[in-house]
């Protein structure tokens, strides 16, 4: 699995393309290829997966029983609009209009590393999200999510 670090700003052109930042490209292994999957995020953002990271997720999703209505609903939403995309010769990636509209992307975007994927946010929405997240909220969330885990102390 490819893992990412960092936060990068980029700009969408009139056709909905952005230049994949060099900082992200440097983190891609040579065998990663130029194929990515762009999908809806859980919030009003998009997720960008190297195809190599998307395939195991699809394998897990294929194990979910389609006989339960809520499972079908989740599968539809998670994969709705997911699009295979390749970097062009200039290193740009096209965001399809339906996904661009879903995330409210206009011109300035932020690409945020989240372990095995990159979230693509409208810059203004990302700043609002980030500014509303206080150190106290972060501490409380860390305790709820990680506090009961058997994790190694750093």
PDB file of N, CA, C and O in Angstrom, residues 11-64:
ATOM      1  N   UNK A  11      -4.251  24.442  -8.437  1.00  0.00           N
ATOM      2  CA  UNK A  11      -5.262  25.260  -9.096  1.00  0.00           C
ATOM      3  C   UNK A  11      -5.906  24.456 -10.216  1.00  0.00           C
ATOM      4  O   UNK A  11      -5.199  23.798 -10.995  1.00  0.00           O
ATOM      5  N   UNK A  12      -7.232  24.522 -10.287  1.00  0.00           N
ATOM      6  CA  UNK A  12      -7.950  23.895 -11.396  1.00  0.00           C
ATOM      7  C   UNK A  12      -7.948  24.844 -12.584  1.00  0.00           C
ATOM      8  O   UNK A  12      -8.176  26.044 -12.423  1.00  0.00           O
ATOM      9  N   UNK A  13      -7.731  24.292 -13.771  1.00  0.00           N
ATOM     10  CA  UNK A  13      -7.839  25.120 -14.968  1.00  0.00           C
ATOM     11  C   UNK A  13      -9.304  25.118 -15.438  1.00  0.00           C
ATOM     12  O   UNK A  13     -10.168  24.496 -14.807  1.00  0.00           O
ATOM     13  N   UNK A  14      -9.585  25.793 -16.540  1.00  0.00           N
ATOM     14  CA  UNK A  14     -10.955  25.934 -17.036  1.00  0.00           C
ATOM     15  C   UNK A  14     -11.587  24.587 -17.389  1.00  0.00           C
ATOM     16  O   UNK A  14     -12.819  24.453 -17.352  1.00  0.00           O
ATOM     17  N   UNK A  15     -10.764  23.587 -17.701  1.00  0.00           N
ATOM     18  CA  UNK A  15     -11.289  22.264 -18.051  1.00  0.00           C
ATOM     19  C   UNK A  15     -11.439  21.338 -16.843  1.00  0.00           C
ATOM     20  O   UNK A  15     -11.858  20.193 -16.981  1.00  0.00           O
ATOM     21  N   UNK A  16     -11.059  21.812 -15.646  1.00  0.00           N
ATOM     22  CA  UNK A  16     -11.163  20.986 -14.448  1.00  0.00           C
ATOM     23  C   UNK A  16      -9.945  20.118 -14.209  1.00  0.00           C
ATOM     24  O   UNK A  16     -10.023  19.124 -13.484  1.00  0.00           O
ATOM     25  N   UNK A  17      -8.799  20.510 -14.752  1.00  0.00           N
ATOM     26  CA  UNK A  17      -7.563  19.763 -14.563  1.00  0.00           C
ATOM     27  C   UNK A  17      -6.678  20.454 -13.529  1.00  0.00           C
ATOM     28  O   UNK A  17      -6.736  21.671 -13.385  1.00  0.00           O
ATOM     29  N   UNK A  18      -5.868  19.662 -12.849  1.00  0.00           N
ATOM     30  CA  UNK A  18      -4.868  20.209 -11.934  1.00  0.00           C
ATOM     31  C   UNK A  18      -3.572  19.454 -12.124  1.00  0.00           C
ATOM     32  O   UNK A  18      -3.555  18.300 -12.543  1.00  0.00           O
ATOM     33  N   UNK A  19      -2.501  20.117 -11.827  1.00  0.00           N
ATOM     34  CA  UNK A  19      -1.169  19.527 -11.903  1.00  0.00           C
ATOM     35  C   UNK A  19      -0.910  18.781 -10.595  1.00  0.00           C
ATOM     36  O   UNK A  19      -0.994  19.373  -9.516  1.00  0.00           O
ATOM     37  N   UNK A  20      -0.645  17.488 -10.700  1.00  0.00           N
ATOM     38  CA  UNK A  20      -0.341  16.713  -9.497  1.00  0.00           C
ATOM     39  C   UNK A  20       0.951  17.254  -8.900  1.00  0.00           C
ATOM     40  O   UNK A  20       1.982  17.289  -9.580  1.00  0.00           O
ATOM     41  N   UNK A  21       0.906  17.730  -7.648  1.00  0.00           N
ATOM     42  CA  UNK A  21       2.102  18.336  -7.052  1.00  0.00           C
ATOM     43  C   UNK A  21       3.308  17.395  -7.019  1.00  0.00           C
ATOM     44  O   UNK A  21       3.167  16.184  -6.815  1.00  0.00           O
ATOM     45  N   UNK A  22       4.475  17.976  -7.214  1.00  0.00           N
ATOM     46  CA  UNK A  22       5.721  17.202  -7.215  1.00  0.00           C
ATOM     47  C   UNK A  22       5.909  16.459  -5.895  1.00  0.00           C
ATOM     48  O   UNK A  22       6.427  15.342  -5.884  1.00  0.00           O
ATOM     49  N   UNK A  23       5.475  17.067  -4.793  1.00  0.00           N
ATOM     50  CA  UNK A  23       5.615  16.412  -3.487  1.00  0.00           C
ATOM     51  C   UNK A  23       4.840  15.111  -3.400  1.00  0.00           C
ATOM     52  O   UNK A  23       5.248  14.188  -2.696  1.00  0.00           O
ATOM     53  N   UNK A  24       3.736  15.014  -4.107  1.00  0.00           N
ATOM     54  CA  UNK A  24       2.967  13.763  -4.143  1.00  0.00           C
ATOM     55  C   UNK A  24       3.630  12.789  -5.112  1.00  0.00           C
ATOM     56  O   UNK A  24       3.790  11.606  -4.809  1.00  0.00           O
ATOM     57  N   UNK A  25       4.026  13.294  -6.268  1.00  0.00           N
ATOM     58  CA  UNK A  25       4.678  12.426  -7.268  1.00  0.00           C
ATOM     59  C   UNK A  25       5.898  11.730  -6.687  1.00  0.00           C
ATOM     60  O   UNK A  25       6.139  10.555  -6.960  1.00  0.00           O
ATOM     61  N   UNK A  26       6.670  12.457  -5.865  1.00  0.00           N
ATOM     62  CA  UNK A  26       7.890  11.885  -5.286  1.00  0.00           C
ATOM     63  C   UNK A  26       7.581  10.723  -4.350  1.00  0.00           C
ATOM     64  O   UNK A  26       8.431   9.874  -4.117  1.00  0.00           O
ATOM     65  N   UNK A  27       6.360  10.695  -3.807  1.00  0.00           N
ATOM     66  CA  UNK A  27       5.987   9.638  -2.871  1.00  0.00           C
ATOM     67  C   UNK A  27       5.442   8.393  -3.572  1.00  0.00           C
ATOM     68  O   UNK A  27       5.237   7.360  -2.930  1.00  0.00           O
ATOM     69  N   UNK A  28       5.220   8.490  -4.865  1.00  0.00           N
ATOM     70  CA  UNK A  28       4.709   7.350  -5.623  1.00  0.00           C
ATOM     71  C   UNK A  28       5.857   6.445  -6.041  1.00  0.00           C
ATOM     72  O   UNK A  28       6.819   6.908  -6.659  1.00  0.00           O
ATOM     73  N   UNK A  29       5.780   5.166  -5.732  1.00  0.00           N
ATOM     74  CA  UNK A  29       6.829   4.264  -6.207  1.00  0.00           C
ATOM     75  C   UNK A  29       6.768   4.137  -7.724  1.00  0.00           C
ATOM     76  O   UNK A  29       5.732   4.401  -8.340  1.00  0.00           O
ATOM     77  N   UNK A  30       7.871   3.733  -8.317  1.00  0.00           N
ATOM     78  CA  UNK A  30       7.939   3.637  -9.780  1.00  0.00           C
ATOM     79  C   UNK A  30       6.890   2.693 -10.352  1.00  0.00           C
ATOM     80  O   UNK A  30       6.387   2.913 -11.450  1.00  0.00           O
ATOM     81  N   UNK A  31       6.537   1.638  -9.607  1.00  0.00           N
ATOM     82  CA  UNK A  31       5.568   0.664 -10.121  1.00  0.00           C
ATOM     83  C   UNK A  31       4.113   1.086  -9.892  1.00  0.00           C
ATOM     84  O   UNK A  31       3.196   0.343 -10.191  1.00  0.00           O
ATOM     85  N   UNK A  32       3.896   2.295  -9.363  1.00  0.00           N
ATOM     86  CA  UNK A  32       2.528   2.755  -9.085  1.00  0.00           C
ATOM     87  C   UNK A  32       1.752   3.057 -10.356  1.00  0.00           C
ATOM     88  O   UNK A  32       0.525   2.979 -10.385  1.00  0.00           O
ATOM     89  N   UNK A  33       2.431   3.425 -11.403  1.00  0.00           N
ATOM     90  CA  UNK A  33       1.758   3.763 -12.648  1.00  0.00           C
ATOM     91  C   UNK A  33       1.130   5.146 -12.587  1.00  0.00           C
ATOM     92  O   UNK A  33       1.274   5.875 -11.608  1.00  0.00           O
ATOM     93  N   UNK A  34       0.407   5.500 -13.644  1.00  0.00           N
ATOM     94  CA  UNK A  34      -0.219   6.813 -13.745  1.00  0.00           C
ATOM     95  C   UNK A  34      -1.730   6.752 -13.575  1.00  0.00           C
ATOM     96  O   UNK A  34      -2.417   7.721 -13.853  1.00  0.00           O
ATOM     97  N   UNK A  35      -2.264   5.600 -13.164  1.00  0.00           N
ATOM     98  CA  UNK A  35      -3.710   5.462 -13.000  1.00  0.00           C
ATOM     99  C   UNK A  35      -4.126   5.720 -11.561  1.00  0.00           C
ATOM    100  O   UNK A  35      -3.501   5.228 -10.622  1.00  0.00           O
ATOM    101  N   UNK A  36      -5.205   6.492 -11.438  1.00  0.00           N
ATOM    102  CA  UNK A  36      -5.778   6.836 -10.142  1.00  0.00           C
ATOM    103  C   UNK A  36      -7.282   6.660 -10.223  1.00  0.00           C
ATOM    104  O   UNK A  36      -7.861   6.655 -11.308  1.00  0.00           O
ATOM    105  N   UNK A  37      -7.912   6.552  -9.062  1.00  0.00           N
ATOM    106  CA  UNK A  37      -9.367   6.562  -8.982  1.00  0.00           C
ATOM    107  C   UNK A  37      -9.752   7.787  -8.166  1.00  0.00           C
ATOM    108  O   UNK A  37      -9.230   8.011  -7.074  1.00  0.00           O
ATOM    109  N   UNK A  38     -10.656   8.582  -8.729  1.00  0.00           N
ATOM    110  CA  UNK A  38     -11.210   9.745  -8.033  1.00  0.00           C
ATOM    111  C   UNK A  38     -12.629   9.378  -7.632  1.00  0.00           C
ATOM    112  O   UNK A  38     -13.412   8.907  -8.466  1.00  0.00           O
ATOM    113  N   UNK A  39     -12.962   9.579  -6.360  1.00  0.00           N
ATOM    114  CA  UNK A  39     -14.294   9.226  -5.854  1.00  0.00           C
ATOM    115  C   UNK A  39     -14.775  10.295  -4.866  1.00  0.00           C
ATOM    116  O   UNK A  39     -14.001  11.160  -4.448  1.00  0.00           O
ATOM    117  N   UNK A  40     -16.030  10.201  -4.492  1.00  0.00           N
ATOM    118  CA  UNK A  40     -16.591  11.099  -3.482  1.00  0.00           C
ATOM    119  C   UNK A  40     -15.986  10.760  -2.122  1.00  0.00           C
ATOM    120  O   UNK A  40     -15.816   9.585  -1.803  1.00  0.00           O
ATOM    121  N   UNK A  41     -15.717  11.785  -1.326  1.00  0.00           N
ATOM    122  CA  UNK A  41     -15.249  11.570   0.034  1.00  0.00           C
ATOM    123  C   UNK A  41     -16.436  11.497   0.984  1.00  0.00           C
ATOM    124  O   UNK A  41     -17.585  11.700   0.580  1.00  0.00           O
ATOM    125  N   UNK A  42     -16.170  11.224   2.232  1.00  0.00           N
ATOM    126  CA  UNK A  42     -17.248  11.169   3.218  1.00  0.00           C
ATOM    127  C   UNK A  42     -17.780  12.563   3.515  1.00  0.00           C
ATOM    128  O   UNK A  42     -18.954  12.730   3.805  1.00  0.00           O
ATOM    129  N   UNK A  43     -16.920  13.564   3.466  1.00  0.00           N
ATOM    130  CA  UNK A  43     -17.353  14.947   3.597  1.00  0.00           C
ATOM    131  C   UNK A  43     -17.459  15.535   2.195  1.00  0.00           C
ATOM    132  O   UNK A  43     -17.343  14.815   1.216  1.00  0.00           O
ATOM    133  N   UNK A  44     -17.641  16.840   2.095  1.00  0.00           N
ATOM    134  CA  UNK A  44     -17.744  17.486   0.785  1.00  0.00           C
ATOM    135  C   UNK A  44     -16.350  17.672   0.193  1.00  0.00           C
ATOM    136  O   UNK A  44     -15.852  18.786   0.040  1.00  0.00           O
ATOM    137  N   UNK A  45     -15.722  16.560  -0.104  1.00  0.00           N
ATOM    138  CA  UNK A  45     -14.408  16.548  -0.727  1.00  0.00           C
ATOM    139  C   UNK A  45     -14.361  15.338  -1.642  1.00  0.00           C
ATOM    140  O   UNK A  45     -15.314  14.557  -1.699  1.00  0.00           O
ATOM    141  N   UNK A  46     -13.266  15.186  -2.347  1.00  0.00           N
ATOM    142  CA  UNK A  46     -13.050  14.013  -3.179  1.00  0.00           C
ATOM    143  C   UNK A  46     -11.893  13.216  -2.616  1.00  0.00           C
ATOM    144  O   UNK A  46     -11.070  13.744  -1.861  1.00  0.00           O
ATOM    145  N   UNK A  47     -11.834  11.955  -2.968  1.00  0.00           N
ATOM    146  CA  UNK A  47     -10.697  11.128  -2.583  1.00  0.00           C
ATOM    147  C   UNK A  47      -9.991  10.667  -3.850  1.00  0.00           C
ATOM    148  O   UNK A  47     -10.632  10.303  -4.838  1.00  0.00           O
ATOM    149  N   UNK A  48      -8.693  10.711  -3.803  1.00  0.00           N
ATOM    150  CA  UNK A  48      -7.849  10.308  -4.922  1.00  0.00           C
ATOM    151  C   UNK A  48      -6.989   9.136  -4.449  1.00  0.00           C
ATOM    152  O   UNK A  48      -6.201   9.283  -3.512  1.00  0.00           O
ATOM    153  N   UNK A  49      -7.214   7.984  -5.056  1.00  0.00           N
ATOM    154  CA  UNK A  49      -6.469   6.779  -4.714  1.00  0.00           C
ATOM    155  C   UNK A  49      -5.580   6.378  -5.880  1.00  0.00           C
ATOM    156  O   UNK A  49      -6.063   6.324  -7.018  1.00  0.00           O
ATOM    157  N   UNK A  50      -4.327   6.036  -5.624  1.00  0.00           N
ATOM    158  CA  UNK A  50      -3.586   5.352  -6.680  1.00  0.00           C
ATOM    159  C   UNK A  50      -4.350   4.051  -6.971  1.00  0.00           C
ATOM    160  O   UNK A  50      -4.911   3.429  -6.049  1.00  0.00           O
ATOM    161  N   UNK A  51      -4.410   3.645  -8.209  1.00  0.00           N
ATOM    162  CA  UNK A  51      -5.164   2.432  -8.567  1.00  0.00           C
ATOM    163  C   UNK A  51      -4.707   1.253  -7.719  1.00  0.00           C
ATOM    164  O   UNK A  51      -5.520   0.414  -7.304  1.00  0.00           O
ATOM    165  N   UNK A  52      -3.427   1.222  -7.417  1.00  0.00           N
ATOM    166  CA  UNK A  52      -2.848   0.150  -6.597  1.00  0.00           C
ATOM    167  C   UNK A  52      -3.482   0.107  -5.189  1.00  0.00           C
ATOM    168  O   UNK A  52      -3.577  -0.957  -4.594  1.00  0.00           O
ATOM    169  N   UNK A  53      -3.914   1.250  -4.652  1.00  0.00           N
ATOM    170  CA  UNK A  53      -4.555   1.295  -3.340  1.00  0.00           C
ATOM    171  C   UNK A  53      -6.058   1.063  -3.441  1.00  0.00           C
ATOM    172  O   UNK A  53      -6.690   0.649  -2.471  1.00  0.00           O
ATOM    173  N   UNK A  54      -6.653   1.379  -4.583  1.00  0.00           N
ATOM    174  CA  UNK A  54      -8.100   1.230  -4.780  1.00  0.00           C
ATOM    175  C   UNK A  54      -8.493  -0.242  -4.928  1.00  0.00           C
ATOM    176  O   UNK A  54      -9.524  -0.671  -4.409  1.00  0.00           O
ATOM    177  N   UNK A  55      -7.683  -1.014  -5.615  1.00  0.00           N
ATOM    178  CA  UNK A  55      -8.020  -2.411  -5.897  1.00  0.00           C
ATOM    179  C   UNK A  55      -8.294  -3.234  -4.633  1.00  0.00           C
ATOM    180  O   UNK A  55      -9.288  -3.961  -4.584  1.00  0.00           O
ATOM    181  N   UNK A  56      -7.475  -3.147  -3.565  1.00  0.00           N
ATOM    182  CA  UNK A  56      -7.792  -3.909  -2.351  1.00  0.00           C
ATOM    183  C   UNK A  56      -9.094  -3.435  -1.680  1.00  0.00           C
ATOM    184  O   UNK A  56      -9.798  -4.233  -1.060  1.00  0.00           O
ATOM    185  N   UNK A  57      -9.414  -2.149  -1.808  1.00  0.00           N
ATOM    186  CA  UNK A  57     -10.665  -1.640  -1.250  1.00  0.00           C
ATOM    187  C   UNK A  57     -11.839  -2.274  -1.984  1.00  0.00           C
ATOM    188  O   UNK A  57     -12.809  -2.740  -1.364  1.00  0.00           O
ATOM    189  N   UNK A  58     -11.754  -2.324  -3.308  1.00  0.00           N
ATOM    190  CA  UNK A  58     -12.808  -2.980  -4.094  1.00  0.00           C
ATOM    191  C   UNK A  58     -12.937  -4.455  -3.732  1.00  0.00           C
ATOM    192  O   UNK A  58     -14.045  -4.983  -3.672  1.00  0.00           O
ATOM    193  N   UNK A  59     -11.821  -5.110  -3.491  1.00  0.00           N
ATOM    194  CA  UNK A  59     -11.853  -6.519  -3.103  1.00  0.00           C
ATOM    195  C   UNK A  59     -12.619  -6.686  -1.786  1.00  0.00           C
ATOM    196  O   UNK A  59     -13.418  -7.616  -1.644  1.00  0.00           O
ATOM    197  N   UNK A  60     -12.386  -5.784  -0.825  1.00  0.00           N
ATOM    198  CA  UNK A  60     -13.124  -5.835   0.447  1.00  0.00           C
ATOM    199  C   UNK A  60     -14.605  -5.543   0.236  1.00  0.00           C
ATOM    200  O   UNK A  60     -15.469  -6.193   0.814  1.00  0.00           O
ATOM    201  N   UNK A  61     -14.899  -4.554  -0.597  1.00  0.00           N
ATOM    202  CA  UNK A  61     -16.297  -4.203  -0.858  1.00  0.00           C
ATOM    203  C   UNK A  61     -17.051  -5.341  -1.532  1.00  0.00           C
ATOM    204  O   UNK A  61     -18.252  -5.509  -1.313  1.00  0.00           O
ATOM    205  N   UNK A  62     -16.359  -6.114  -2.346  1.00  0.00           N
ATOM    206  CA  UNK A  62     -17.025  -7.223  -3.038  1.00  0.00           C
ATOM    207  C   UNK A  62     -17.455  -8.321  -2.067  1.00  0.00           C
ATOM    208  O   UNK A  62     -18.275  -9.160  -2.417  1.00  0.00           O
ATOM    209  N   UNK A  63     -16.952  -8.296  -0.839  1.00  0.00           N
ATOM    210  CA  UNK A  63     -17.331  -9.277   0.182  1.00  0.00           C
ATOM    211  C   UNK A  63     -18.586  -8.855   0.954  1.00  0.00           C
ATOM    212  O   UNK A  63     -19.147  -9.651   1.696  1.00  0.00           O
ATOM    213  N   UNK A  64     -19.003  -7.602   0.787  1.00  0.00           N
ATOM    214  CA  UNK A  64     -20.172  -7.091   1.505  1.00  0.00           C
ATOM    215  C   UNK A  64     -21.437  -7.686   0.897  1.00  0.00           C
ATOM    216  O   UNK A  64     -21.621  -7.663  -0.315  1.00  0.00           O
TER     217      UNK A  64
END
